[in-house]
């Protein structure tokens, strides 16, 4: 008897999937179908309005369970067999923008970020070490730190872990060991470092302002299985506090293993500085020190000379004088230990210091020479004399050029 009609409701409880009639009673189907279709249309519109109204207010779940049948079979004159109608299923609608229990896209993104993150051990968590660590953490890398002083609170504030003992640090098996110590203490740190607790494929990176010196120490103390990357971010907490965009970052891949994973790890570390907008410059350590002596060391020297001279701001500062004041401020913020390291561990620094001294003496001689000519002219009249001009060449040789004063006046 129940095979005359079978009303199957859809997921929302209002869809008619099938109306099946017996071949012996086609007139019953023709009588019931218009009412069922009308009911379906009314119920569908009603649920659509509910869904539209509740979805507009971001309702996540809507239940609708009618307690009474939505319609009754028509009263047929011939007393047809009883029609069994399945009760409608409860209405359960989830909003389109509702958060799902399993957000696979976010999970995959998180897993990818974890797999691409490096575990970096920072040795020397002072001012410059903390400056670099903040950016490394922001790029999703895991940081563990060690220093002679207790910087545990500073490390935890940026999401890093601090280890008082270097042995405990090494047992964490970092991918990269970043050396942020001072130039003067580098050798003592490497000499006492427990390399045997690290994996043999560990990458060692330094950020010292001189490059030949740490390269020599790495090749001397590190096991031959370790990778070596010498770098120099040519900026600091003051010059790079707002942005690293356009600032030079010099690096030299001294020794990188042949495996693809080692090259990928090195490139992943360099990617941090490239993503920050640094001007990436690949250069040998020897070439770096030659250029740095003529730029960085000379800059620090002039800044400290002006600091000893005692330059002060005035109400009539020119743009050039403001530049000198900024130079003094930038160089004086660095320790004298750093300046001494630039001089002591760069073989080109002494030559630059001698050239500066010779240039200063040359200017003094030129000034006093012209002053002597003025006195001589006042004492002996306007006789024809010779004017000398001295110029310091790149090789340290002073060239003297003489010309008559009469020709210069003409």
Coordinates of C-alpha atoms in Angstrom, one line a residue:
X1 CA 0.0 0.0 0.0
X2 CA 2.9 2.3 0.7
X3 CA 4.2 2.0 -2.9
X4 CA 1.7 4.4 -4.3
X5 CA 3.6 7.6 -3.2
X6 CA 7.0 8.0 -1.8
X7 CA 8.0 11.6 -0.9
X8 CA 11.6 12.0 -0.3
X9 CA 12.9 15.3 1.1
X10 CA 16.2 16.9 0.2
X11 CA 18.8 18.3 2.6
X12 CA 16.7 21.3 3.4
X13 CA 13.6 19.2 4.1
X14 CA 11.6 20.9 1.3
X15 CA 12.6 19.3 -2.0
X16 CA 10.6 16.5 -3.7
X17 CA 13.0 14.0 -5.2
X18 CA 10.5 11.4 -6.4
X19 CA 6.7 10.9 -6.8
X20 CA 6.1 7.4 -7.8
X21 CA 2.6 6.1 -8.7
X22 CA 1.3 2.7 -9.2
X23 CA 0.2 1.8 -12.7
X24 CA -3.2 0.6 -11.3
X25 CA -4.1 4.0 -9.8
X26 CA -2.8 6.8 -12.0
X27 CA -5.7 9.0 -11.0
X28 CA -4.5 9.2 -7.4
X29 CA -1.2 10.6 -8.5
X30 CA -2.9 13.2 -10.8
X31 CA -5.0 14.3 -7.8
X32 CA -2.1 14.6 -5.3
X33 CA 0.6 16.0 -7.5
X34 CA -0.8 19.6 -7.8
X35 CA -1.1 19.9 -4.0
X36 CA 2.3 18.5 -3.4
X37 CA 3.9 20.8 -5.9
X38 CA 2.1 23.8 -4.4
X39 CA 3.3 22.8 -0.9
X40 CA 6.8 22.4 -2.2
X41 CA 6.8 25.9 -3.7
X42 CA 5.4 27.4 -0.5
X43 CA 7.9 25.6 1.7
X44 CA 10.8 26.4 -0.5
X45 CA 10.0 30.1 -0.6
X46 CA 9.5 30.1 3.2
X47 CA 12.9 28.5 3.8
X48 CA 14.6 30.8 1.3
X49 CA 13.3 33.8 3.1
X50 CA 14.5 32.4 6.4
X51 CA 17.9 31.6 5.0
X52 CA 18.2 35.0 3.5
X53 CA 17.2 36.8 6.7
X54 CA 19.4 34.7 9.0
X55 CA 22.4 34.6 6.6
X56 CA 22.3 38.4 6.5
X57 CA 22.8 38.5 10.2
X58 CA 25.6 35.8 10.0
X59 CA 23.6 33.1 11.8
X60 CA 25.7 30.0 11.6
X61 CA 23.0 27.3 12.3
X62 CA 19.3 27.2 11.7
X63 CA 17.0 24.4 12.9
X64 CA 13.5 23.9 11.6
X65 CA 11.5 20.8 12.7
X66 CA 7.8 21.1 12.0
X67 CA 5.8 19.4 14.6
X68 CA 2.7 18.8 12.4
X69 CA 2.5 17.4 8.9
X70 CA 2.8 20.0 6.3
X71 CA -0.3 18.7 4.5
X72 CA -2.9 15.9 4.7
X73 CA -3.9 13.6 1.9
X74 CA -7.1 14.7 0.1
X75 CA -10.3 13.1 1.0
X76 CA -11.0 10.7 -1.8
X77 CA -14.5 9.4 -2.4
X78 CA -13.5 5.9 -3.2
X79 CA -11.6 5.4 0.1
X80 CA -8.2 4.8 -1.3
X81 CA -5.6 2.9 0.5
X82 CA -3.8 4.9 3.3
X83 CA -0.9 6.9 2.0
X84 CA 2.3 6.8 4.1
X85 CA 4.2 10.1 3.9
X86 CA 7.7 10.2 5.5
X87 CA 8.0 13.1 8.0
X88 CA 10.2 15.9 6.8
X89 CA 13.8 15.9 7.9
X90 CA 14.9 18.7 10.3
X91 CA 16.2 21.8 8.5
X92 CA 19.9 22.4 9.1
X93 CA 21.5 25.2 7.2
X94 CA 25.1 26.3 7.6
X95 CA 26.0 29.9 6.6
X96 CA 28.3 30.1 3.7
X97 CA 30.9 32.2 5.6
X98 CA 30.8 30.0 8.7
X99 CA 34.2 28.8 10.0
X100 CA 34.7 25.1 9.4
X101 CA 36.0 22.7 11.9
X102 CA 38.9 21.7 9.7
X103 CA 40.4 24.7 7.8
X104 CA 42.7 22.7 5.5
X105 CA 44.0 25.8 3.7
X106 CA 45.2 27.3 6.9
X107 CA 46.6 24.0 8.1
X108 CA 48.5 23.5 4.9
X109 CA 49.9 27.1 5.0
X110 CA 51.0 26.6 8.6
X111 CA 52.6 23.3 7.8
X112 CA 54.5 24.8 4.9
X113 CA 55.7 27.7 7.0
X114 CA 56.9 25.3 9.7
X115 CA 58.7 23.2 7.1
X116 CA 60.4 26.2 5.6
X117 CA 61.5 27.8 8.9
X118 CA 65.1 27.6 10.0
X119 CA 66.2 27.0 13.5
X120 CA 68.9 29.7 14.1
X121 CA 71.2 29.9 17.0
X122 CA 72.4 33.5 17.7
X123 CA 75.7 33.7 19.6
X124 CA 76.1 37.2 21.1
X125 CA 72.6 38.6 21.9
X126 CA 73.7 42.2 22.5
X127 CA 72.5 45.3 20.7
X128 CA 73.2 44.1 17.2
X129 CA 72.2 40.5 17.8
X130 CA 68.7 41.6 19.1
X131 CA 68.4 44.0 16.1
X132 CA 68.8 41.2 13.6
X133 CA 66.8 38.7 15.7
X134 CA 63.6 40.7 15.6
X135 CA 63.5 40.5 11.8
X136 CA 64.4 36.9 11.7
X137 CA 61.5 36.0 14.0
X138 CA 59.2 38.2 12.0
X139 CA 60.0 36.0 9.0
X140 CA 58.9 32.9 10.8
X141 CA 62.2 31.4 11.8
X142 CA 62.8 29.8 15.2
X143 CA 65.5 31.5 17.3
X144 CA 67.6 30.2 20.2
X145 CA 70.2 32.5 21.7
X146 CA 73.2 32.5 24.0
X147 CA 75.3 35.3 25.4
X148 CA 77.7 35.9 28.3
X149 CA 75.2 38.3 29.9
X150 CA 71.7 37.2 30.8
X151 CA 69.3 38.3 28.1
X152 CA 66.6 35.8 28.8
X153 CA 63.9 38.5 29.2
X154 CA 64.9 40.2 26.0
X155 CA 64.8 36.9 24.1
X156 CA 61.4 35.9 25.5
X157 CA 60.0 39.3 24.5
X158 CA 60.5 38.6 20.8
X159 CA 59.6 34.9 20.9
X160 CA 63.1 33.4 21.2
X161 CA 64.6 31.1 23.8
X162 CA 67.7 31.9 25.8
X163 CA 70.3 29.3 26.9
X164 CA 72.9 30.2 29.6
X165 CA 75.0 27.2 28.6
X166 CA 76.3 26.8 25.0
X167 CA 76.2 23.0 25.3
X168 CA 72.5 23.1 25.9
X169 CA 72.1 25.4 22.9
X170 CA 74.0 23.1 20.6
X171 CA 72.0 20.1 21.7
X172 CA 69.0 21.8 20.1
X173 CA 70.7 21.1 16.7
X174 CA 70.2 24.4 15.0
X175 CA 70.3 24.7 11.2
X176 CA 72.3 27.9 11.3
X177 CA 74.7 29.4 13.9
X178 CA 74.8 33.2 13.6
X179 CA 77.8 34.8 15.1
X180 CA 77.0 38.3 16.4
X181 CA 79.9 38.7 18.8
X182 CA 82.3 41.6 18.8
X183 CA 85.4 41.5 16.6
X184 CA 87.8 41.2 19.5
X185 CA 86.0 38.3 21.2
X186 CA 85.3 36.2 18.1
X187 CA 88.4 34.0 18.3
X188 CA 87.9 33.2 22.0
X189 CA 84.2 32.3 21.4
X190 CA 85.1 29.9 18.5
X191 CA 88.0 28.4 20.4
X192 CA 85.8 27.3 23.3
X193 CA 82.6 26.4 21.3
X194 CA 81.3 22.8 21.6
X195 CA 81.2 22.0 17.8
X196 CA 81.0 18.3 18.6
X197 CA 77.4 18.7 19.8
X198 CA 76.2 20.1 16.5
X199 CA 75.2 18.3 13.3
X200 CA 78.1 18.1 10.9
X201 CA 76.2 19.9 8.2
X202 CA 75.6 23.1 10.3
X203 CA 75.9 26.4 8.6
X204 CA 78.0 29.1 10.3
X205 CA 77.3 32.7 9.5
X206 CA 79.1 35.9 10.8
X207 CA 78.0 39.5 10.6
X208 CA 81.3 41.2 11.5
X209 CA 82.4 44.5 9.9
X210 CA 85.6 42.9 8.7
X211 CA 85.6 39.8 6.6
X212 CA 89.1 38.3 6.0
X213 CA 89.5 37.9 9.8
X214 CA 86.4 35.8 10.5
X215 CA 86.9 33.8 7.3
X216 CA 90.4 32.8 8.5
X217 CA 89.0 31.9 11.9
X218 CA 86.2 29.8 10.5
X219 CA 88.6 27.8 8.3
X220 CA 90.9 27.3 11.3
X221 CA 88.5 26.2 14.0
X222 CA 85.4 24.8 12.2
X223 CA 85.3 21.2 11.2
X224 CA 85.6 20.8 7.4
X225 CA 82.0 19.4 7.1
X226 CA 80.5 22.7 8.3
X227 CA 79.3 25.3 5.8
X228 CA 80.6 28.9 6.0
X229 CA 78.8 32.1 4.9
X230 CA 80.5 35.4 5.6
X231 CA 78.2 38.4 5.6
X232 CA 78.2 42.1 6.5
X233 CA 75.0 44.0 6.8
X234 CA 76.3 47.5 6.2
X235 CA 73.8 49.1 8.5
X236 CA 73.0 49.0 12.2
X237 CA 70.3 49.7 14.7
X238 CA 70.5 53.4 14.0
X239 CA 70.8 53.5 10.3
X240 CA 68.3 50.6 9.8
X241 CA 65.8 51.3 12.5
X242 CA 63.1 52.5 10.0
X243 CA 63.8 50.3 7.0
X244 CA 66.5 48.1 5.3
X245 CA 65.3 49.0 1.8
X246 CA 68.3 50.0 -0.4
X247 CA 70.9 49.3 2.3
X248 CA 73.9 47.1 1.2
X249 CA 74.2 43.6 2.4
X250 CA 77.6 42.0 1.4
X251 CA 78.0 38.2 1.5
X252 CA 80.6 35.6 0.4
X253 CA 79.7 31.9 0.2
X254 CA 83.0 30.7 1.5
X255 CA 82.1 27.0 1.8
X256 CA 78.8 25.4 1.0
X257 CA 78.3 21.6 0.6
X258 CA 77.3 20.1 -2.6
X259 CA 73.9 18.9 -1.5
X260 CA 70.9 20.8 -2.8
X261 CA 69.5 21.1 0.7
X262 CA 72.6 23.0 1.9
X263 CA 72.3 25.5 -1.0
X264 CA 68.6 25.9 -0.3
X265 CA 69.3 26.6 3.4
X266 CA 71.9 29.2 2.6
X267 CA 69.6 30.9 0.1
X268 CA 66.7 30.8 2.6
X269 CA 68.8 32.7 5.1
X270 CA 69.8 35.3 2.5
X271 CA 66.2 35.6 1.5
X272 CA 65.4 37.3 4.8
X273 CA 67.6 40.3 3.8
X274 CA 66.5 40.3 0.2
X275 CA 62.8 40.3 1.3
X276 CA 63.6 43.4 3.5
X277 CA 64.8 45.3 0.4
X278 CA 68.5 45.1 1.0
X279 CA 70.8 45.6 -1.9
X280 CA 72.5 42.2 -2.1
X281 CA 76.2 42.4 -3.1
X282 CA 78.1 39.1 -3.5
X283 CA 81.8 39.9 -3.0
X284 CA 84.9 38.1 -1.8
X285 CA 86.1 38.8 1.8
X286 CA 89.4 40.3 0.5
X287 CA 87.6 42.7 -1.9
X288 CA 85.2 43.7 0.9
X289 CA 88.0 44.7 3.3
X290 CA 89.7 46.7 0.7
X291 CA 86.5 48.7 0.0
X292 CA 85.5 48.9 3.6
X293 CA 88.8 50.4 4.7
X294 CA 88.3 53.2 2.2
X295 CA 84.7 53.9 3.2
X296 CA 83.6 52.5 6.6
X297 CA 86.9 53.0 8.4
X298 CA 87.5 56.5 7.0
X299 CA 83.9 57.4 7.9
X300 CA 84.4 56.2 11.5
X301 CA 87.7 58.0 11.7
X302 CA 86.3 61.4 10.5
X303 CA 83.4 61.0 12.9
X304 CA 85.6 60.4 15.9
X305 CA 88.0 63.2 14.9
X306 CA 85.1 65.6 14.7
X307 CA 83.8 64.3 18.1
X308 CA 87.2 65.0 19.6
X309 CA 87.2 68.4 17.9
X310 CA 83.9 69.2 19.6
X311 CA 81.5 70.2 16.9
X312 CA 78.2 71.6 18.2
X313 CA 75.0 72.8 16.6
X314 CA 74.5 76.5 16.1
X315 CA 71.5 78.7 15.0
X316 CA 73.0 79.1 11.5
X317 CA 73.8 75.5 10.6
X318 CA 74.3 74.8 6.9
X319 CA 73.2 71.6 5.2
X320 CA 76.8 70.4 5.1
X321 CA 77.3 71.1 8.8
X322 CA 74.2 69.2 9.6
X323 CA 75.6 66.3 7.7
X324 CA 78.8 66.5 9.9
X325 CA 76.7 66.5 13.1
X326 CA 74.8 63.4 11.9
X327 CA 78.1 61.7 11.1
X328 CA 79.3 62.4 14.7
X329 CA 76.0 61.1 16.1
X330 CA 76.1 57.9 14.1
X331 CA 79.7 57.0 14.8
X332 CA 79.7 58.0 18.5
X333 CA 76.9 55.6 19.1
X334 CA 79.2 52.7 18.2
X335 CA 81.7 51.5 20.8
X336 CA 85.4 52.3 20.5
X337 CA 85.9 48.5 20.6
X338 CA 84.2 48.3 17.2
X339 CA 86.3 51.1 15.8
X340 CA 89.5 49.5 17.1
X341 CA 88.4 46.2 15.5
X342 CA 88.0 47.9 12.2
X343 CA 91.6 49.2 12.5
X344 CA 93.2 46.1 14.0
X345 CA 91.7 43.4 11.9
X346 CA 91.6 45.0 8.5
X347 CA 95.1 45.1 7.0
X348 CA 94.1 48.0 4.7
X349 CA 93.1 50.3 7.6
X350 CA 96.6 51.4 8.5
X351 CA 97.2 52.5 5.0
X352 CA 94.1 54.6 5.0
X353 CA 95.0 56.2 8.3
X354 CA 98.4 57.1 7.0
X355 CA 96.8 58.6 3.8
X356 CA 94.5 60.7 6.0
X357 CA 97.4 62.0 8.0
X358 CA 99.3 62.9 4.9
X359 CA 96.3 64.6 3.3
X360 CA 95.9 66.7 6.4
X361 CA 99.5 67.7 6.4
X362 CA 99.3 68.5 2.7
X363 CA 96.4 70.9 3.4
X364 CA 98.3 72.6 6.2
X365 CA 101.4 73.1 4.0
X366 CA 99.2 74.6 1.3
X367 CA 97.6 77.0 3.7
X368 CA 100.8 78.0 5.3
X369 CA 102.5 78.3 1.9
X370 CA 100.0 80.8 0.7
X371 CA 100.2 82.7 4.0
X372 CA 104.0 82.9 3.5
X373 CA 103.5 84.3 0.0
X374 CA 101.3 87.1 1.4
X375 CA 103.8 88.0 4.0
X376 CA 106.6 88.0 1.5
X377 CA 104.7 90.2 -0.9
X378 CA 104.0 92.7 1.9
X379 CA 107.6 92.8 2.9
X380 CA 109.4 92.7 -0.4
X381 CA 106.8 94.1 -2.8
X382 CA 105.0 92.4 -5.7
X383 CA 107.8 90.4 -7.1
X384 CA 107.1 87.4 -9.2
X385 CA 107.0 84.3 -7.1
X386 CA 106.0 80.7 -7.4
X387 CA 102.9 79.0 -6.1
X388 CA 103.0 75.4 -5.2
X389 CA 100.1 73.0 -5.1
X390 CA 100.4 69.6 -3.5
X391 CA 98.1 66.6 -4.2
X392 CA 98.1 63.2 -2.5
X393 CA 97.8 60.4 -5.0
X394 CA 96.2 57.0 -4.4
X395 CA 99.6 55.3 -3.9
X396 CA 100.6 57.8 -1.1
X397 CA 103.0 59.8 -3.3
X398 CA 102.7 63.6 -3.0
X399 CA 102.9 65.4 -6.3
X400 CA 104.0 69.0 -6.2
X401 CA 102.9 71.4 -9.0
X402 CA 104.6 74.8 -9.3
X403 CA 103.3 77.8 -11.3
X404 CA 104.2 81.5 -11.3
X405 CA 101.9 83.8 -9.4
X406 CA 101.8 86.2 -12.4
X407 CA 100.5 83.5 -14.7
X408 CA 97.8 82.5 -12.1
X409 CA 96.7 86.2 -11.7
X410 CA 96.3 86.6 -15.4

